[in-house]
Each structure stands twice: as structure tokens, then as C-alpha cells.
CSV table of C-alpha atoms in Angstrom, one decimal:
chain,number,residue,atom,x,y,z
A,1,UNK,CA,-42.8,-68.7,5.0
A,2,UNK,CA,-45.0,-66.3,7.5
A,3,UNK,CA,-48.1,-67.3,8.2
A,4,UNK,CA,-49.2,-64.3,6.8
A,5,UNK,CA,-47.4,-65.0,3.4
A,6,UNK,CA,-48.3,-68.4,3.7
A,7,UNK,CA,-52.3,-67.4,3.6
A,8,UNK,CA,-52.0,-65.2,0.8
A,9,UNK,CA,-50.8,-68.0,-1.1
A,10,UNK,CA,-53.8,-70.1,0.0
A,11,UNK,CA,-55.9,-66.9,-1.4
A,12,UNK,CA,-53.9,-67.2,-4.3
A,13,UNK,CA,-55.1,-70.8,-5.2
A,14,UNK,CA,-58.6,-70.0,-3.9
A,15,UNK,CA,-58.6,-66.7,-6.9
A,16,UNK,CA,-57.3,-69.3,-9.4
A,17,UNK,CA,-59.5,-72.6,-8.3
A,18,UNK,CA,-62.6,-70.5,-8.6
A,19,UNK,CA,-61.8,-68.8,-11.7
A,20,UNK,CA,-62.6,-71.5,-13.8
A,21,UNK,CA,-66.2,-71.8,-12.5
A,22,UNK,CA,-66.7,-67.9,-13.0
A,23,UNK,CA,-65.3,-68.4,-16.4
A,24,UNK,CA,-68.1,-71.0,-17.0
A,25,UNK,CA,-70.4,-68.0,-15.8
A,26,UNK,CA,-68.9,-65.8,-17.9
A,27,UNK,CA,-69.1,-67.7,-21.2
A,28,UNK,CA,-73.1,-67.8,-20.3
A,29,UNK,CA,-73.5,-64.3,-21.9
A,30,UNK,CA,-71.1,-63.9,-23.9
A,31,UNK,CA,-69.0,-66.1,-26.7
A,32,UNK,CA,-65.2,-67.2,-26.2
A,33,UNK,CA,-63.5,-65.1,-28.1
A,34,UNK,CA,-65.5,-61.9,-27.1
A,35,UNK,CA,-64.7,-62.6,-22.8
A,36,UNK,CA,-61.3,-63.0,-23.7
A,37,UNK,CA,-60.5,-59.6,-25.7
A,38,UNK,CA,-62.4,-57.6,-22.8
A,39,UNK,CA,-60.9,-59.8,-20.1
A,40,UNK,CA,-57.5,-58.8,-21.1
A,41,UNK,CA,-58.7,-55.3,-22.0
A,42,UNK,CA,-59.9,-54.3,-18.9
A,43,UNK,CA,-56.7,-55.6,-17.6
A,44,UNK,CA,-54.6,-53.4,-19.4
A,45,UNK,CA,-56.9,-50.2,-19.2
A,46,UNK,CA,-56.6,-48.6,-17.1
A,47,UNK,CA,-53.7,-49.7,-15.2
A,48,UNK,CA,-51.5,-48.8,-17.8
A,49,UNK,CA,-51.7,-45.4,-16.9
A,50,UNK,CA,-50.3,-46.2,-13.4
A,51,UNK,CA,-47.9,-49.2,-14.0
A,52,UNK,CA,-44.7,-48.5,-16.3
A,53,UNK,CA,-44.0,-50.6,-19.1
A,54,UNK,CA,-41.1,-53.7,-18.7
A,55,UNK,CA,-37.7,-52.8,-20.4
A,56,UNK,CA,-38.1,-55.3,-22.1
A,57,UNK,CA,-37.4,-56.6,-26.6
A,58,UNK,CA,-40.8,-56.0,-27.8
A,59,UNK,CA,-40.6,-59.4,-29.8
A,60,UNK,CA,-40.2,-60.7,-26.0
A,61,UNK,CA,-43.7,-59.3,-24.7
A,62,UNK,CA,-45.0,-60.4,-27.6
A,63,UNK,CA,-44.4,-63.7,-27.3
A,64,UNK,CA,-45.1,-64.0,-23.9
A,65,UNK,CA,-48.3,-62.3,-24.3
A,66,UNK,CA,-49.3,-64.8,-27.5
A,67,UNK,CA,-49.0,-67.6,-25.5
A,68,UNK,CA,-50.0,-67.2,-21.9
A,69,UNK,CA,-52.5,-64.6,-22.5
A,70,UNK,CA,-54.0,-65.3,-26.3
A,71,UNK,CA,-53.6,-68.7,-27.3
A,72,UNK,CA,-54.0,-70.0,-23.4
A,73,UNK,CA,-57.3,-69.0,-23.1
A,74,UNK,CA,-58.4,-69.0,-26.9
A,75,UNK,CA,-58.4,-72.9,-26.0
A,76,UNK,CA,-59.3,-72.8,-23.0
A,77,UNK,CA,-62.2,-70.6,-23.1
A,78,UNK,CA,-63.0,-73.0,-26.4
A,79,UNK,CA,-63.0,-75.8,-24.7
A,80,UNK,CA,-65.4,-75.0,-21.5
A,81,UNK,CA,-67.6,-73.3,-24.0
A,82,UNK,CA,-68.1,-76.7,-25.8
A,83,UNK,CA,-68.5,-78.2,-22.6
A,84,UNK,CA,-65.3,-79.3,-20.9
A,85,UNK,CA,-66.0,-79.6,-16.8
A,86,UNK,CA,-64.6,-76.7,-15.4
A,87,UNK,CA,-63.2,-78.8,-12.1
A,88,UNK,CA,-61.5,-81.1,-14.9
A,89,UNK,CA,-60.3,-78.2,-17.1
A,90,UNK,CA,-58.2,-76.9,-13.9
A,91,UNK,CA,-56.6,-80.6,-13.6
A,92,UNK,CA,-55.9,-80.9,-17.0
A,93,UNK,CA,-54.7,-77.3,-17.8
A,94,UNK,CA,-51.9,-78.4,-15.3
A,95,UNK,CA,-50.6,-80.5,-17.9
A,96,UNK,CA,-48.5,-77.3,-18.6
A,97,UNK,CA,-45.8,-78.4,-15.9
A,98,UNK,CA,-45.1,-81.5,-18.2
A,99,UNK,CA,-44.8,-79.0,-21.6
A,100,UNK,CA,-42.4,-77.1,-19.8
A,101,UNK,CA,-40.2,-79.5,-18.8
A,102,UNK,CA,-40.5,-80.8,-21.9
A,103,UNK,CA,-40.0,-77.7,-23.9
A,104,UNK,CA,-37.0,-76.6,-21.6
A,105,UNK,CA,-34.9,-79.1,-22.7
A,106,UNK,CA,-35.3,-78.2,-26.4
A,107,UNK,CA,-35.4,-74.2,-25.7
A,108,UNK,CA,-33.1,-73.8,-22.6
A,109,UNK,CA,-31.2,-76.9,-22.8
A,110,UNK,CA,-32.7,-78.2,-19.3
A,111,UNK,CA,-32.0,-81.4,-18.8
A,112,UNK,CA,-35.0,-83.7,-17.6
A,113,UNK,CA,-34.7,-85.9,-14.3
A,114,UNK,CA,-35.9,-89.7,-13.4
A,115,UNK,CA,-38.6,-89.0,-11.7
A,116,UNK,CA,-40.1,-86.1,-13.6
A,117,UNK,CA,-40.6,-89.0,-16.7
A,118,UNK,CA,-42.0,-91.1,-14.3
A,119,UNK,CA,-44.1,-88.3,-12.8
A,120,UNK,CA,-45.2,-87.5,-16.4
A,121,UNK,CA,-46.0,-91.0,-17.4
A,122,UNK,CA,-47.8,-91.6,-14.0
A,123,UNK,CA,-50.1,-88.3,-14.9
A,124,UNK,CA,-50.3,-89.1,-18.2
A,125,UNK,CA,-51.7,-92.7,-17.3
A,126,UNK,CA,-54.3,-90.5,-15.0
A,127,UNK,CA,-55.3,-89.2,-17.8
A,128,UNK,CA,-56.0,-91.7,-19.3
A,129,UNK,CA,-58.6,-93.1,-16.3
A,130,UNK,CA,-59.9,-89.8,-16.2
A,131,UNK,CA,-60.8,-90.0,-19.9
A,132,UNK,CA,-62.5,-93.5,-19.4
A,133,UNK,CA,-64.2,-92.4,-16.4
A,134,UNK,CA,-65.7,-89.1,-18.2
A,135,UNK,CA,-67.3,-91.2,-21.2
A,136,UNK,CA,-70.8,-90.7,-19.5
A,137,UNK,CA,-73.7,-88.2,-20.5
A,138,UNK,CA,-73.4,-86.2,-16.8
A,139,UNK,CA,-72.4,-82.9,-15.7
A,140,UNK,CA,-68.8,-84.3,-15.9
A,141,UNK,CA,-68.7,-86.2,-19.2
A,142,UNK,CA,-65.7,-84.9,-21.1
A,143,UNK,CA,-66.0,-84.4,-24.4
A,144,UNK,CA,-63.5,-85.3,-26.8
A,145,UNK,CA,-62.6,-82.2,-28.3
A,146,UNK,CA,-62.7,-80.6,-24.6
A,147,UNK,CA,-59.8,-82.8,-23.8
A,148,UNK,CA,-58.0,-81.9,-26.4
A,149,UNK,CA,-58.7,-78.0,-26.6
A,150,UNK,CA,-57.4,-77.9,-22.5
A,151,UNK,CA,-54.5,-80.2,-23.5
A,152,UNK,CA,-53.5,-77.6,-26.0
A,153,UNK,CA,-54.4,-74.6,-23.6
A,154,UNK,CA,-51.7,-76.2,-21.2
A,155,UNK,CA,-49.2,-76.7,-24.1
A,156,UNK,CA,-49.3,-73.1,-24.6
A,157,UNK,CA,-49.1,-72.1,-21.0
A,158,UNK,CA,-45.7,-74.1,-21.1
A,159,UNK,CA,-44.6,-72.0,-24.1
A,160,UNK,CA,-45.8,-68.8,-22.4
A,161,UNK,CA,-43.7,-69.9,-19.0
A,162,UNK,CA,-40.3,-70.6,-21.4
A,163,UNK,CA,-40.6,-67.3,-22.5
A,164,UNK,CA,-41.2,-66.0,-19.1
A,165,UNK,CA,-37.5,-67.8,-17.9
A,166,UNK,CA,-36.1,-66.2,-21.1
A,167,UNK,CA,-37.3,-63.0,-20.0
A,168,UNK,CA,-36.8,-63.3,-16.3
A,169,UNK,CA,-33.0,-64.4,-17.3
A,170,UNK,CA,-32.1,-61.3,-19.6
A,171,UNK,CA,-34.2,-59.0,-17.8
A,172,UNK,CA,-34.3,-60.1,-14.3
A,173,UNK,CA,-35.4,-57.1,-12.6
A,174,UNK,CA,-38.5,-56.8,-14.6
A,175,UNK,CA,-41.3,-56.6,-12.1
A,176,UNK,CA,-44.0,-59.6,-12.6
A,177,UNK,CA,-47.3,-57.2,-12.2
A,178,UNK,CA,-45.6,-54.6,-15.4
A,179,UNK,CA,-45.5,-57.8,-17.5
A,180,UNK,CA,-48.8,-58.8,-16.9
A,181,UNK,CA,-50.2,-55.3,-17.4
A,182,UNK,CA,-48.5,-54.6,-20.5
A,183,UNK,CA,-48.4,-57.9,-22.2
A,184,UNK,CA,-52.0,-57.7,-21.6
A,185,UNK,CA,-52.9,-55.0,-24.5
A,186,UNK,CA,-51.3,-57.2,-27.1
A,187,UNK,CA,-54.3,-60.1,-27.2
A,188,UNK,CA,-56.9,-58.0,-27.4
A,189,UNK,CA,-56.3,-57.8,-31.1
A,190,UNK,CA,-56.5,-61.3,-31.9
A,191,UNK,CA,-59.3,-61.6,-29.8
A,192,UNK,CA,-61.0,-59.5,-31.0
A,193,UNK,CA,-60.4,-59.9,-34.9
A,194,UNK,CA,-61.2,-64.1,-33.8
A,195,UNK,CA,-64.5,-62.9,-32.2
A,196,UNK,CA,-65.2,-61.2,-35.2
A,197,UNK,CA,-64.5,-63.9,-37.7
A,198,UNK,CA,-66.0,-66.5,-36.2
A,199,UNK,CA,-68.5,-65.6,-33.7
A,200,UNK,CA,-69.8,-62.9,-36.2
A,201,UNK,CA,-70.5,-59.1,-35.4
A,202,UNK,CA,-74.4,-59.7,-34.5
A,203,UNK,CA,-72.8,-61.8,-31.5
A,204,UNK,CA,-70.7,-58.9,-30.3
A,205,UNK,CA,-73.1,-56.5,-30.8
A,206,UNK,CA,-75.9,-58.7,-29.3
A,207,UNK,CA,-73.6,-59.5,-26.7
A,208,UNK,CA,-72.5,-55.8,-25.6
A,209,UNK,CA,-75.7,-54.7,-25.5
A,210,UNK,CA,-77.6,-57.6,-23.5
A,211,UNK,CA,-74.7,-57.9,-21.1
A,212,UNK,CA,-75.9,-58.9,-17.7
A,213,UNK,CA,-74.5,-58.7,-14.1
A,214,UNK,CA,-72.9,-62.0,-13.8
A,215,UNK,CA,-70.9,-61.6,-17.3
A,216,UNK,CA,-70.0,-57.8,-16.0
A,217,UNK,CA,-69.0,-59.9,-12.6
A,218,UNK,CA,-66.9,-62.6,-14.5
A,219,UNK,CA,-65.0,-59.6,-16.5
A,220,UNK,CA,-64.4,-58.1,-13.2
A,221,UNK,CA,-63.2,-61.1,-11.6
A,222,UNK,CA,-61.0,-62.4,-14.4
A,223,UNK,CA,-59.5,-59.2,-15.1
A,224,UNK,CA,-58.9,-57.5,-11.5
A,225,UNK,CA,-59.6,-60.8,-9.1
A,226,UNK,CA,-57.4,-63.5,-11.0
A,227,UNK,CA,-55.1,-61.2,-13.4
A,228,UNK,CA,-53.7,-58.3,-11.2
A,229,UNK,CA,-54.4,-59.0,-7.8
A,230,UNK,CA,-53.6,-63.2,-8.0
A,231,UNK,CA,-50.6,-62.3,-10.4
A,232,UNK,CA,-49.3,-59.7,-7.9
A,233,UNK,CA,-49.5,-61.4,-5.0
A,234,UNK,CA,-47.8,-64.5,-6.8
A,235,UNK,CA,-45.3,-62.3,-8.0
A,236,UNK,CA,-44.7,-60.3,-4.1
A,237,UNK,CA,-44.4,-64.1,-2.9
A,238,UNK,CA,-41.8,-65.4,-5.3
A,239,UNK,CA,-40.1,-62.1,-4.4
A,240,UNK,CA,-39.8,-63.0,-1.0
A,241,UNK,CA,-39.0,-66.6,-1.0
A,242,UNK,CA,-37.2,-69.2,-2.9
A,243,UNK,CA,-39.8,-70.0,-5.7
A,244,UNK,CA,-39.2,-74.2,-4.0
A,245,UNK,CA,-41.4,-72.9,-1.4
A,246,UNK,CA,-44.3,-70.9,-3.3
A,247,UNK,CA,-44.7,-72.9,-6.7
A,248,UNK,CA,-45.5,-76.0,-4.9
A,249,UNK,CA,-49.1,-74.1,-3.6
A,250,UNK,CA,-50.1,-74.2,-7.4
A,251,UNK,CA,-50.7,-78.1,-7.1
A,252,UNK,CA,-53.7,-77.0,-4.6
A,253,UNK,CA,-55.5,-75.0,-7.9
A,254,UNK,CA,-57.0,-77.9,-9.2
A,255,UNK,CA,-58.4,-79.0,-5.6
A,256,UNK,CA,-60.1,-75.5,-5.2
A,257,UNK,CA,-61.3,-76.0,-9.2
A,258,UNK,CA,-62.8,-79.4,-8.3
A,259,UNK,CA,-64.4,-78.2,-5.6
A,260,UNK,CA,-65.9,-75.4,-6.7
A,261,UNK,CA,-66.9,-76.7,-9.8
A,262,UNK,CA,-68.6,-79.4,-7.2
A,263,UNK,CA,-70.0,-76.8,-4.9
A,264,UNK,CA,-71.4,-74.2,-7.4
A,265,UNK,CA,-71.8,-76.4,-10.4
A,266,UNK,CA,-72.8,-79.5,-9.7
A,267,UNK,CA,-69.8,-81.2,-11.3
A,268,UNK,CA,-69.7,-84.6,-9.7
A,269,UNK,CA,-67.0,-87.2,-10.2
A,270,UNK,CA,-67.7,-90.7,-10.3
A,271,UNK,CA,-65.3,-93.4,-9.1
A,272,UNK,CA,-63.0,-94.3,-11.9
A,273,UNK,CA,-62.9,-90.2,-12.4
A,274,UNK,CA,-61.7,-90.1,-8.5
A,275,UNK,CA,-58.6,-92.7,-9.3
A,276,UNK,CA,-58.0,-90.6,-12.5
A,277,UNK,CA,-57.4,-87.0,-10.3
A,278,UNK,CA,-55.7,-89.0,-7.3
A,279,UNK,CA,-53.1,-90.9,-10.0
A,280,UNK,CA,-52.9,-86.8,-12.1
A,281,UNK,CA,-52.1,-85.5,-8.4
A,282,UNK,CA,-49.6,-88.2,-7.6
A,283,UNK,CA,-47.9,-87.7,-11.0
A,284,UNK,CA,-47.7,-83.7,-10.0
A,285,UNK,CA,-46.3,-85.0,-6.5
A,286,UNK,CA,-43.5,-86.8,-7.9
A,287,UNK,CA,-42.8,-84.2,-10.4
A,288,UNK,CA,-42.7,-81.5,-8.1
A,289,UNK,CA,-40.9,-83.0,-4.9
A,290,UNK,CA,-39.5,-86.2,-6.7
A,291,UNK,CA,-36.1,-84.2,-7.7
A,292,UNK,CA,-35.7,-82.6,-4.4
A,293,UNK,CA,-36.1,-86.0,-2.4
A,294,UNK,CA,-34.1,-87.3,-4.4
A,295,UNK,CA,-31.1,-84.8,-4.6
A,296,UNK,CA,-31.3,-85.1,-0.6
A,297,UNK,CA,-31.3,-88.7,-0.7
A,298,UNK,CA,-27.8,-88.6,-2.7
A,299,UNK,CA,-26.5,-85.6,-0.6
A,300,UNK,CA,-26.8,-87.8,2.6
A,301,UNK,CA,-25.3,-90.8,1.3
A,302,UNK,CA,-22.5,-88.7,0.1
């Protein structure tokens, strides 16, 4: 890669590693649900108007859109509202490059290699120290329900990317930034009919009306900052290059997330929640470059 391709992945991961702080900010003013629906609204309009729509099944969109956009952030928003650390939230939401593997072999017939189990049950066991680490009453306890709500968040992602390779394999000239756009208008439905179910229509109103500047900034940010211009720059990059030598930038998310979250939150780790993220990180390692070192181990033995 250019250097100058290789820095606007680094932006990349710096829009996405701070996203989940401004989502914290966001979720200040205004409930879960409620962010979401406009989030993805004001992705959709009005670039819709400039951006034509994917050739793509309708049943296709739909289901890409359910997952990655909906019921991806329905959790995840959930569980940050209830008070899941944001720096840990953008860890554990990368529990969605297990679920894919793991869903690929039952949707795509993938099959799964040695050392992606052993990078999974290395993460997994990370987890697990992270967990034990968190059971404290500061700004980085994780609460139960948290966990799980972000767990479920990545599940979905995984689902979300499954239907993206479906996609991507029947319609492969379908343009990454069209997807996004498009997909974007079909969430703001459920969104909006959650918001009104269970955060009530005083909460909406109340919300809309007493909006201030740092929810209007997190809107802007999630919708134009993270959405479009992250998702098009990813999608420019992966046009460019082998997707071996952009996808691997996505492990540093979670580093700009803990920082961040550090930086602008507060959100300190202790000790045992240090060993938790290094052993996460090392399970993402192996997963991600475990394969590869291995397939050039056996091609120079050969």
C-alpha cells in the first residue's frame, strides 16, 4: 500500500475507535432506539438523491440492512446505554470475526482452520479475564447484561458480513458506499416503531425538542463521519488492494476505542482488565495472520 492509502486507513480506524465514545455522548440526550432511527436516517437522506440504488434482490438489502445496521446497533446502543464501557464495547464487538467464521461454515460452507479455533478459544479465554477483571463498581465495571447485549451486537455484525459475501458474490460489482446508503432507509422503521414502544412518545418528543449540540454532533458524526465517509474510504481501499492487506487495520479499532474511551472518558483499566485485552488481541492475532503463516510455512517446506 501507498503511504497515502496506508494513512487513510489509519483515519479509518481513528473514525471507528472514536465512534463509540461519541455514541456514549450521543445516548446523553437522547434514548437508544431514538439515535439509531435518525443515525441511519440522516444517512440515507439525503444522499439517496445522489447515490443510485445497488442492483441488487430486495430480500438481500434487507437482510443486510437487519443485521448490520438494525439489530447491530439496537444492541449495541442497548448495551452502552445500560452502561457497557465504551473502550470495552469496541473489543468485544470484535467478537464478530469469530461469528463469522463460525457462521460461514454453516451458510457458505467455509471450512474453519487450526489456528482460527485456537485463536477463538485464546479470545474467548480473554474474555473471560476481562469479565473477572470488570467486576468492580468503576468507570470500567461491566455489567452483566452489557456483556451480553455487545456479545449479541457482534453476533449480528457476523450475520450482517455473511450476507455482505452473499451479496458481494452474486452481485460483485455492487459499489460498497450504494449499499450502505440504501440499506440505510430500511432500519429506520424498526427503530423507530422500537423507540416508540418502548421508550414511549413523551421520550421522542421530549427528546426532539430539547436536543442539544453534542446529540446534533453525535448524529452528524455517526451518520456522515463513521457511516459514509469511514464506509467509503474502506470500501475505495478494498478496491485498491487485496482485502489481506486492508482488513488487518480493523484490529487497531479497538486500540483507538480504548484510548479514547481513556482520554475523553475516563475509562481506566485495571491490571487483570490489561491481560484480558492483551490475551482478546493475541486471539485476533492468531486468527487474522495465523492461517497465512501457516500456509507459508507449508508452501516452503513443500
Amino acid at each position: 500500500m501507498s503511504v497515502k492509502d496506508t494513512l487513510l486507513a489509519l483515519l479509518v480506524v481513528v473514525i471507528w475507535g472514536v465512534n463509540f465514545v461519541i455514541i456514549k455522548i450521543g445516548l446523553h440526550g437522547m434514548p437508544p432506539f431514538l439515535l439509531g432511527c435518525l443515525r441511519f436516517l440522516l444517512v440515507a437522506i439525503p444522499a439517496i438523491f445522489f447515490i443510485p440504488a445497488p442492483k441488487i434482490p430486495l430480500k438481500w438489502l434487507a437482510l443486510y440492512a437487519l443485521t448490520i445496521s438494525f439489530l447491530q446497533f439496537a444492541f449495541l446502543f442497548g448495551a452502552i446505554n445500560i452502561g457497557m464501557p465504551t473502550g470495552i464495547a469496541s473489543l468485544i464487538l470484535q467478537s464478530q470475526v469469530f461469528f463469522t467464521i463460525i457462521l460461514g461454515t454453516f451458510f457458505l460452507s467455509e471450512k474453519i482452520k487450526a489456528m482460527q479455533i485456537v485463536g477463538t478459544l485464546i479470545a474467548a479465554a480473554g474474555i473471560g479475564i476481562l469479565v473477572e477483571g470488570g467486576m468492580t463498581n468503576t468507570l470500567s465495571a461491566i455489567p452483566p447484561l452489557g456483556l451480553l447485549l455487545t456479545l449479541t451486537a457482534g453476533l449480528f455484525w457476523a450475520f450482517g458480513n455473511i450476507s455482505n459475501k452473499i451479496i458481494m458474490t452474486n452481485s460483485p460489482k455492487t459499489p460498497i458506499l450504494s449499499l450502505v446508503v440504501w440499506s440505510a432507509l430500511i432500519p429506520v422503521v424498526p427503530f423507530l416503531l422500537c423507540s416508540w414502544l418502548f421508550e414511549g412518545p413523551k421520550a421522542i418528543v421530549d427528546s426532539l425538542v430539547n436536543i442539544k449540540a453534542p446529540t446534533i454532533f453525535s448524529l452528524i458524526y455517526l451518520a456522515f463521519i463513521s457511516t459514509i465517509i469511514g464506509y467509503g474510504l474502506w470500501g475505495k481501499l478494498l478496491s485498491r488492494h487485496e482485502t489481506w492487506r486492508v482488513t488487518p487495520f480493523a484490529l487497531l479499532v479497538p486500540v483507538v476505542g480504548l484510548t479514547s474511551a481513556a482520554l475523553i472518558l475516563g475509562e481506566m483499566l485495571n491490571g487483570l482488565q490489561f491481560i484480558g485485552v492483551a490475551v482478546i488481541m493475541l486471539g485476533l492475532l492468531i486468527n487474522v495472520f495465523g492461517p497465512r503463516l501457516m500456509n507459508r510455512k507449508a508452501a516452503h517446506q513443500i
